[in-house]
Short mmCIF file of C-alpha atoms in Angstrom, two decimals:
data_model
loop_
_atom_site.label_atom_id
_atom_site.label_comp_id
_atom_site.label_asym_id
_atom_site.label_seq_id
_atom_site.Cartn_x
_atom_site.Cartn_y
_atom_site.Cartn_z
CA MET Z 1386 8.23 7.26 -7.31
CA ASN Z 1387 8.70 3.75 -5.59
CA ARG Z 1388 6.22 1.98 -3.19
CA THR Z 1389 8.18 2.63 -0.07
CA GLU Z 1390 8.33 6.58 -0.85
CA ILE Z 1391 4.54 6.36 -1.51
CA GLU Z 1392 3.90 4.59 1.68
CA GLU Z 1393 6.24 7.05 3.73
CA LYS Z 1394 4.47 10.22 2.18
CA VAL Z 1395 0.89 8.71 3.04
CA LYS Z 1396 1.94 7.66 6.54
CA ALA Z 1397 3.43 11.16 7.18
CA PHE Z 1398 0.11 13.12 6.12
CA LEU Z 1399 -2.10 10.45 8.02
CA ILE Z 1400 -0.34 11.21 10.98
CA ASP Z 1401 0.29 15.11 10.72
CA ASP Z 1402 -2.46 16.31 8.68
CA LEU Z 1403 -5.29 13.86 9.88
CA GLU Z 1404 -4.15 13.05 13.24
CA ILE Z 1405 -4.20 9.03 13.06
CA ASP Z 1406 -2.18 7.50 15.52
CA GLU Z 1407 0.66 5.53 14.01
CA GLU Z 1408 -0.44 2.39 15.48
CA ASN Z 1409 -3.70 2.54 13.48
CA ILE Z 1410 -1.61 2.69 10.15
CA PHE Z 1411 -0.96 -0.52 8.58
CA PRO Z 1412 -1.56 -2.15 5.24
CA GLU Z 1413 -4.65 -3.96 6.05
CA ALA Z 1414 -6.32 -1.22 7.91
CA LEU Z 1415 -9.81 -0.30 6.93
CA LEU Z 1416 -9.96 3.65 6.12
CA LYS Z 1417 -13.21 4.25 7.85
CA GLU Z 1418 -13.19 1.58 10.52
CA ASP Z 1419 -9.75 1.22 11.60
CA MET Z 1420 -8.30 4.43 10.96
CA GLY Z 1421 -11.72 6.49 11.46
CA ILE Z 1422 -11.26 8.72 8.30
CA ASP Z 1423 -14.61 10.44 7.57
CA SER Z 1424 -16.20 12.49 4.51
CA LEU Z 1425 -14.08 15.64 5.77
CA ASP Z 1426 -11.04 13.64 5.87
CA TYR Z 1427 -11.39 12.73 2.51
CA VAL Z 1428 -11.88 16.17 1.30
CA ASP Z 1429 -8.36 17.04 3.08
CA ILE Z 1430 -6.87 13.45 1.31
CA VAL Z 1431 -8.10 14.85 -2.07
CA VAL Z 1432 -5.94 18.24 -1.55
CA ILE Z 1433 -2.74 16.45 0.03
CA VAL Z 1434 -2.76 13.83 -2.65
CA GLU Z 1435 -2.68 16.42 -5.17
CA LYS Z 1436 -0.17 18.55 -3.89
CA ASN Z 1437 2.28 15.47 -2.76
CA PHE Z 1438 1.61 13.31 -5.87
CA GLY Z 1439 0.44 15.60 -8.58
CA PHE Z 1440 -2.99 14.33 -9.67
CA LYS Z 1441 -6.58 14.39 -8.79
CA LEU Z 1442 -8.42 11.25 -7.13
CA ASN Z 1443 -11.06 10.01 -8.82
CA PRO Z 1444 -14.09 9.79 -6.67
CA GLN Z 1445 -15.47 6.52 -8.50
CA ARG Z 1446 -12.14 4.64 -7.97
CA MET Z 1447 -11.68 6.01 -4.47
CA ALA Z 1448 -15.06 4.84 -3.51
CA GLU Z 1449 -13.72 1.29 -4.44
CA VAL Z 1450 -10.84 1.78 -1.97
CA LYS Z 1451 -11.27 0.38 1.43
CA THR Z 1452 -7.87 -0.54 2.96
CA LEU Z 1453 -4.58 1.20 3.17
CA ALA Z 1454 -2.94 -1.14 0.90
CA GLN Z 1455 -5.39 -0.65 -1.80
CA PHE Z 1456 -4.96 3.21 -1.40
CA TYR Z 1457 -1.49 2.67 -1.92
CA ASP Z 1458 -2.07 0.66 -5.03
CA TYR Z 1459 -4.28 3.24 -6.23
CA ILE Z 1460 -1.69 5.93 -6.05
CA GLU Z 1461 1.18 3.67 -7.15
CA SER Z 1462 -0.86 2.90 -10.30
CA GLU Z 1463 -1.52 6.71 -11.09
CA MET Z 1464 2.29 7.58 -10.81
CA ALA Z 1465 3.07 4.56 -13.15
#
């Protein structure tokens, strides 16, 4: 899976499952501050990522992820 496919899948679940407005989804967006992702959303993200990408998120690595671009990078590194 390439970077564009990862970005498209992530964008789809952010809009469909977490109900984030599309205008708030851009690479530099801060997950908490700009996109409003809270601790309950993170639980959903763990399940969605495992279902869509086939791996479990590492809580320590996720704690370092602040922007959407960093989230894409994390998924891409796990898929490599």
